PDB file of C-alpha atoms in Angstrom:
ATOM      1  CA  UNK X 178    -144.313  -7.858 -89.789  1.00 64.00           C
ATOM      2  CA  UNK X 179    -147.509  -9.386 -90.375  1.00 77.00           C
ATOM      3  CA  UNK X 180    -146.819  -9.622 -93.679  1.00 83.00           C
ATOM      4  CA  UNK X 181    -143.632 -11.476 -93.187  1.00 82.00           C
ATOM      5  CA  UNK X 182    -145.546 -14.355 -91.340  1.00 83.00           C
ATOM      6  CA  UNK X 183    -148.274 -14.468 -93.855  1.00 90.00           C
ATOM      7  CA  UNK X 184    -145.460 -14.725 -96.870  1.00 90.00           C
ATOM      8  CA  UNK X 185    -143.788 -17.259 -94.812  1.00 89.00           C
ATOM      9  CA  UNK X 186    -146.701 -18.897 -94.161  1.00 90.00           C
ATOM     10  CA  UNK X 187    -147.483 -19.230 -97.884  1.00 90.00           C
ATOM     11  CA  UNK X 188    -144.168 -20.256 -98.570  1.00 91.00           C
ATOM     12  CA  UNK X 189    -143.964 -22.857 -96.012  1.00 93.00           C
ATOM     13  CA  UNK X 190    -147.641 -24.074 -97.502  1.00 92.00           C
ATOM     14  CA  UNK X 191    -145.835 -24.250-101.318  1.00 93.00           C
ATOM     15  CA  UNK X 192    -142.714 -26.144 -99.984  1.00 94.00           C
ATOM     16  CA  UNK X 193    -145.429 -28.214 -98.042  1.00 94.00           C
ATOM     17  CA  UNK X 194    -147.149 -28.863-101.483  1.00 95.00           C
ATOM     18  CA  UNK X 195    -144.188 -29.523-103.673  1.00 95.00           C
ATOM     19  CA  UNK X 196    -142.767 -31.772-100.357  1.00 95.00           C
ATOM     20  CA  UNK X 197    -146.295 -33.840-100.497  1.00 95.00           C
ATOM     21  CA  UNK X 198    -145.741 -33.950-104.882  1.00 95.00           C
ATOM     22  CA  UNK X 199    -142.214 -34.962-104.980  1.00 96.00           C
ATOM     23  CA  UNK X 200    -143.084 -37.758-101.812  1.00 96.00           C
ATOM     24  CA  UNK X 201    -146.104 -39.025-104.375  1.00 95.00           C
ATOM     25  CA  UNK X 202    -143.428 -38.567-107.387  1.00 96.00           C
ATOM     26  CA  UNK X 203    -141.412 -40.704-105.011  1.00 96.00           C
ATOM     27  CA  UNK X 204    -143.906 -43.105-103.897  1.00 96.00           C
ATOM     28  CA  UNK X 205    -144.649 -43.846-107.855  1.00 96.00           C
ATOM     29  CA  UNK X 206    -141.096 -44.093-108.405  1.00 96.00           C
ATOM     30  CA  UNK X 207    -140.545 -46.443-106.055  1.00 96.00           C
ATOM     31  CA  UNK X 208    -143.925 -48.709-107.198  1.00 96.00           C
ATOM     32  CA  UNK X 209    -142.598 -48.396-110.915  1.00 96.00           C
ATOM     33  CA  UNK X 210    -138.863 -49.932-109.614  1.00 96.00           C
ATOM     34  CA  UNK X 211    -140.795 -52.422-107.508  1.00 95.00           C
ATOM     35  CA  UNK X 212    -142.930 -53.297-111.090  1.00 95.00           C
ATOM     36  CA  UNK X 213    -139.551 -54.011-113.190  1.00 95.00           C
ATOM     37  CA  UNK X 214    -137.630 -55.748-110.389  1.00 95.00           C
ATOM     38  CA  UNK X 215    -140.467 -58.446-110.768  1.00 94.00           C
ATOM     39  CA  UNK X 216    -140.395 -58.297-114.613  1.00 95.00           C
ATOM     40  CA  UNK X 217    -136.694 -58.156-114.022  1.00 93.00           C
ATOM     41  CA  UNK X 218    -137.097 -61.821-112.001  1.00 94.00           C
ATOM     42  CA  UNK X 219    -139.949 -62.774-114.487  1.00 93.00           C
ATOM     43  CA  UNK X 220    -137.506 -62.522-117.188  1.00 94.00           C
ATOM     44  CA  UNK X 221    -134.799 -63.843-115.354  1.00 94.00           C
ATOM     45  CA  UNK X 222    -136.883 -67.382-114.634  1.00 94.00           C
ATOM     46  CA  UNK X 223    -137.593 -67.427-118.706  1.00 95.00           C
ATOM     47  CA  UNK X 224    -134.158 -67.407-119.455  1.00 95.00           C
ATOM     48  CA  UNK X 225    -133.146 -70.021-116.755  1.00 95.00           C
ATOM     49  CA  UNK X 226    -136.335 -72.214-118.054  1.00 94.00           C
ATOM     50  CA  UNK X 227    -135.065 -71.266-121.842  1.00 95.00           C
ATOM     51  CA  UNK X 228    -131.346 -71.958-121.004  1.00 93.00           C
ATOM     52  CA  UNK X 229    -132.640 -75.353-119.744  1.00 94.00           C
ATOM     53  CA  UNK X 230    -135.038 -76.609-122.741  1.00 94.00           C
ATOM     54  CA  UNK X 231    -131.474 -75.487-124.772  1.00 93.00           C
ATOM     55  CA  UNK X 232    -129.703 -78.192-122.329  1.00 93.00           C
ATOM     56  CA  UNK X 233    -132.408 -80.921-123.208  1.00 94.00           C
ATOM     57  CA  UNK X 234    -132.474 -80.274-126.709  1.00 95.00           C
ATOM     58  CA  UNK X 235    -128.700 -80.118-127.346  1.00 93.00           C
ATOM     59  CA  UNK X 236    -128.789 -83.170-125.551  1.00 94.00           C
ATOM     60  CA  UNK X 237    -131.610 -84.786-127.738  1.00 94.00           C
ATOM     61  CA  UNK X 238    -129.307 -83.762-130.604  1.00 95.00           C
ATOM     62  CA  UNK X 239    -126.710 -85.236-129.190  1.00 92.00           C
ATOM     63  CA  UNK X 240    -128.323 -88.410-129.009  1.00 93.00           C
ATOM     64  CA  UNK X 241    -130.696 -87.892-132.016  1.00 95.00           C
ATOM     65  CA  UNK X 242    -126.899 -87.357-134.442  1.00 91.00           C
ATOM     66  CA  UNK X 243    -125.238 -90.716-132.432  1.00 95.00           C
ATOM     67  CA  UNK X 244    -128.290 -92.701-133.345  1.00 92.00           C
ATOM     68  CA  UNK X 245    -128.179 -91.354-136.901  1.00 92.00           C
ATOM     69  CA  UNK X 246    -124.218 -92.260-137.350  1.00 90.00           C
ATOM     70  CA  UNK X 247    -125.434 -95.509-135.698  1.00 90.00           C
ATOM     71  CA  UNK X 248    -128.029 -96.238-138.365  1.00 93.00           C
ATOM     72  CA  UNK X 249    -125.447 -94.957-140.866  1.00 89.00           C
ATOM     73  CA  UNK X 250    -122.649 -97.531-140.146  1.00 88.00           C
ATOM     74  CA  UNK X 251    -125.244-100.282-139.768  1.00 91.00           C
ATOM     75  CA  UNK X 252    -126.731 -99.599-143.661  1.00 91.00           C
ATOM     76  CA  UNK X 253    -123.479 -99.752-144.727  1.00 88.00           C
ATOM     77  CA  UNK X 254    -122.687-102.948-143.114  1.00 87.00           C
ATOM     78  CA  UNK X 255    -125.882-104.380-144.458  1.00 91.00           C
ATOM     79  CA  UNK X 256    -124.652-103.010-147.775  1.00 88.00           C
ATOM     80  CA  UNK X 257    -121.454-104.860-147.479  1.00 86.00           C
ATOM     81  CA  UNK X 258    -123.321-107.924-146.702  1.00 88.00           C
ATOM     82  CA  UNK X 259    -125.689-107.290-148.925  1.00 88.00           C
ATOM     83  CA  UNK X 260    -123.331-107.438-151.733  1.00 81.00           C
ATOM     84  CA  UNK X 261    -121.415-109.995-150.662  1.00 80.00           C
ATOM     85  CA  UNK X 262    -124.242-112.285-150.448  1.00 84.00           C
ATOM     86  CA  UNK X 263    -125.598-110.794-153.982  1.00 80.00           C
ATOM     87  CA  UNK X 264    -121.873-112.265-154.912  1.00 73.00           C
ATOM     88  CA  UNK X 265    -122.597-115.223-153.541  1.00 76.00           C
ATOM     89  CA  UNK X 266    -125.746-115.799-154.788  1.00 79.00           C
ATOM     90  CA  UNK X 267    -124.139-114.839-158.674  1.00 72.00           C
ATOM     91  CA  UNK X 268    -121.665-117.629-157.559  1.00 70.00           C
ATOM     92  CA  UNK X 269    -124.092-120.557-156.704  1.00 76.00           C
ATOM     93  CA  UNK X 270    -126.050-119.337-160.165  1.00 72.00           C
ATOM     94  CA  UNK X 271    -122.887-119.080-162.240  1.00 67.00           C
ATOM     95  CA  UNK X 272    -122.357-122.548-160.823  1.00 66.00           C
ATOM     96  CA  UNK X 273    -125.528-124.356-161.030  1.00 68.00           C
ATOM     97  CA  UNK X 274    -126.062-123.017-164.739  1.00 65.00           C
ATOM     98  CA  UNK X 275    -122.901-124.552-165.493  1.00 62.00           C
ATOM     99  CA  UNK X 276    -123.870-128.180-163.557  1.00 61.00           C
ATOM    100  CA  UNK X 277    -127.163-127.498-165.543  1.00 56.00           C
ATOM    101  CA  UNK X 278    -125.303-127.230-168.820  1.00 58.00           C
ATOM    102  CA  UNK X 279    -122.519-129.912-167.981  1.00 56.00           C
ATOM    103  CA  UNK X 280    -126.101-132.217-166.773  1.00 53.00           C
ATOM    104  CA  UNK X 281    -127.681-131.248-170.330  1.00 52.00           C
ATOM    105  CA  UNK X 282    -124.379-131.978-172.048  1.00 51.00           C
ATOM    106  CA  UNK X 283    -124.421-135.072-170.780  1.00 49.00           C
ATOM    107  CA  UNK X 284    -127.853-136.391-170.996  1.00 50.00           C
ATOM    108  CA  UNK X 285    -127.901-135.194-174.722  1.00 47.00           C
ATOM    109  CA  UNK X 286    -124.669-137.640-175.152  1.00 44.00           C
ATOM    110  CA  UNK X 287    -126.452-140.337-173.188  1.00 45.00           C
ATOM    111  CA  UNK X 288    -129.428-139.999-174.583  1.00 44.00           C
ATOM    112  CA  UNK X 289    -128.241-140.712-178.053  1.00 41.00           C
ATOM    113  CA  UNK X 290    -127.241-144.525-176.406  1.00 40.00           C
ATOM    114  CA  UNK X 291    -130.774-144.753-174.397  1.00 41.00           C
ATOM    115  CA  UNK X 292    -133.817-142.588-175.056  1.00 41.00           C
ATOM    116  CA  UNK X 293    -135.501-144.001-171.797  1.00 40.00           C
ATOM    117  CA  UNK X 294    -132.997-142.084-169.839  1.00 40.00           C
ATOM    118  CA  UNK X 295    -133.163-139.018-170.923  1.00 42.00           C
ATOM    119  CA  UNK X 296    -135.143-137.332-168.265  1.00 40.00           C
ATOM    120  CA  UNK X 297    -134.576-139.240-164.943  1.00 54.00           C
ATOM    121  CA  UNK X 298    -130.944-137.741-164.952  1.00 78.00           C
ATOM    122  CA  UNK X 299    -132.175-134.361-163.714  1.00 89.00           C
ATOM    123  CA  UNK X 300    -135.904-133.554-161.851  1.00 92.00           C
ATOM    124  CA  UNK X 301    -137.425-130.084-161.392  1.00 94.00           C
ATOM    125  CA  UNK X 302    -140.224-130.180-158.754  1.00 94.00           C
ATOM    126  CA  UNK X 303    -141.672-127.362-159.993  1.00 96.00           C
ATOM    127  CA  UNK X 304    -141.036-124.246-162.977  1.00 96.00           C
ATOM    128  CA  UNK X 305    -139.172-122.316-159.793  1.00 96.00           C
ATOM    129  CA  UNK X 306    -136.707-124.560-159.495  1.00 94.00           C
ATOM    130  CA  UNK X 307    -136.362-125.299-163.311  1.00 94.00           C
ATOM    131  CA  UNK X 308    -135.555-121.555-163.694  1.00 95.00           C
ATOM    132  CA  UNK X 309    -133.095-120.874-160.863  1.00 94.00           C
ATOM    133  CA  UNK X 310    -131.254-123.606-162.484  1.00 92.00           C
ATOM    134  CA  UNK X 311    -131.269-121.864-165.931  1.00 93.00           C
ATOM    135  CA  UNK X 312    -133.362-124.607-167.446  1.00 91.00           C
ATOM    136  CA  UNK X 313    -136.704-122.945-167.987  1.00 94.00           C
ATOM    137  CA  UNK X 314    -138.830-122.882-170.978  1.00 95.00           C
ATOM    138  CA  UNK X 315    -137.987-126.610-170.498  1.00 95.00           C
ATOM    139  CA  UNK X 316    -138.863-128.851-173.883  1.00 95.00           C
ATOM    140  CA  UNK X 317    -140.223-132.155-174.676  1.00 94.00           C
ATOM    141  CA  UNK X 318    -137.053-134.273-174.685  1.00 91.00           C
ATOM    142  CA  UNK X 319    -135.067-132.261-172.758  1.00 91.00           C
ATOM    143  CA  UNK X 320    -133.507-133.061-169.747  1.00 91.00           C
ATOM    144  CA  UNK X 321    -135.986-132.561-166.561  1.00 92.00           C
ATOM    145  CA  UNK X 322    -138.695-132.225-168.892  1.00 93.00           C
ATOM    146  CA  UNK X 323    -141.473-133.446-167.476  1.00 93.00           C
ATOM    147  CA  UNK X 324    -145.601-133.193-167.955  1.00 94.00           C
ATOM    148  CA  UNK X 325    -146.065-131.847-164.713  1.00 95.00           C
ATOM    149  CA  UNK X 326    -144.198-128.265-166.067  1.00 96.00           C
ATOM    150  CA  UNK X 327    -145.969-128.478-168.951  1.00 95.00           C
ATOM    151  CA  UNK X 328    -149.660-127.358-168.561  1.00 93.00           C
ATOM    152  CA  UNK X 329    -151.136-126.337-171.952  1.00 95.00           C
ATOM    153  CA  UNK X 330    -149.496-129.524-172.852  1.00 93.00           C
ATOM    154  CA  UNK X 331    -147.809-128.370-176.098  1.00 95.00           C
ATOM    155  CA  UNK X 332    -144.209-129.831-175.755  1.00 94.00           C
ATOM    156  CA  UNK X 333    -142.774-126.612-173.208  1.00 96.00           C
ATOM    157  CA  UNK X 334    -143.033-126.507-169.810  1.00 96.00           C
ATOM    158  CA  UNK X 335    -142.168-123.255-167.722  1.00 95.00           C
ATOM    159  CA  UNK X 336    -143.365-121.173-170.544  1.00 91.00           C
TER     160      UNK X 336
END
């Protein structure tokens, strides 16, 4: 019976052993579960932080494509100005070249009667404002001529 106790004894000292591996096996277990719960949270917190830059920066888009269609409709308001005014501005030209003509016309006629008054019918300040009224390279004799546009002094001025 002896022998009983002692393989009893040896048993009980094996299950003791595999009961003290399996509770380490357990323990690590448990440590390694512990481990990805908080890289489970970790991860968790990046994809709340994540989901919120998303938020911002759809916003920001948002914004950023309301701004653009803003900018958008104002160029093409200023290009609808823009071309009205270049209409204008084609207009007052198309009209002061024909005043300038209709003035030329007219001083030619007059000054066939009086050569004195051939050029204090129309002034030009300066060669600017002879060309935007279509009367530059201005000659000797012609109306608005004057030495003041003329500076090489050979008969043109506005050259």
């Amino acid at each position: 019976m002896e022998t009983k106790g002692i393989e009893f004894e040896k048993k009980i000292e094996s299950l003791e052993e595999k009961k003290k591996s399996l509770e380490d096996e357990k323990n690590t277990l448990e440590e390694k579960v512990a481990e990805l719960n908080n890289k489970n949270a970790d991860l968790d917190n990046k994809v709340a932080k994540l989901t919120e830059t998303n938020t911002n920066l759809d916003e920001k888009v948002d914004k950023l494509t309301q701004t653009n269609t803003d900018l958008n409709n104002k160029v093409a308001n200023l290009e609808t100005e823009l071309k009205s005014a270049n209409s204008k501005v084609a207009s007052v030209e198309a009209s002061t070249q024909t005043t300038s003509q209709s003035t030329s016309n007219n001083s030619t006629k007059s000054s066939a009667s009086s050569s004195s008054n051939t050029s204090s019918n129309v002034y030009y300040k300066n060669c600017t404002t002879a060309r935007e009224a279509g009367a530059a390279p201005v000659h000797r004799g012609d109306p608005g001529y004057g030495p003041h546009l003329d500076r090489d002094v050979d008969g043109i001025g506005c050259e």
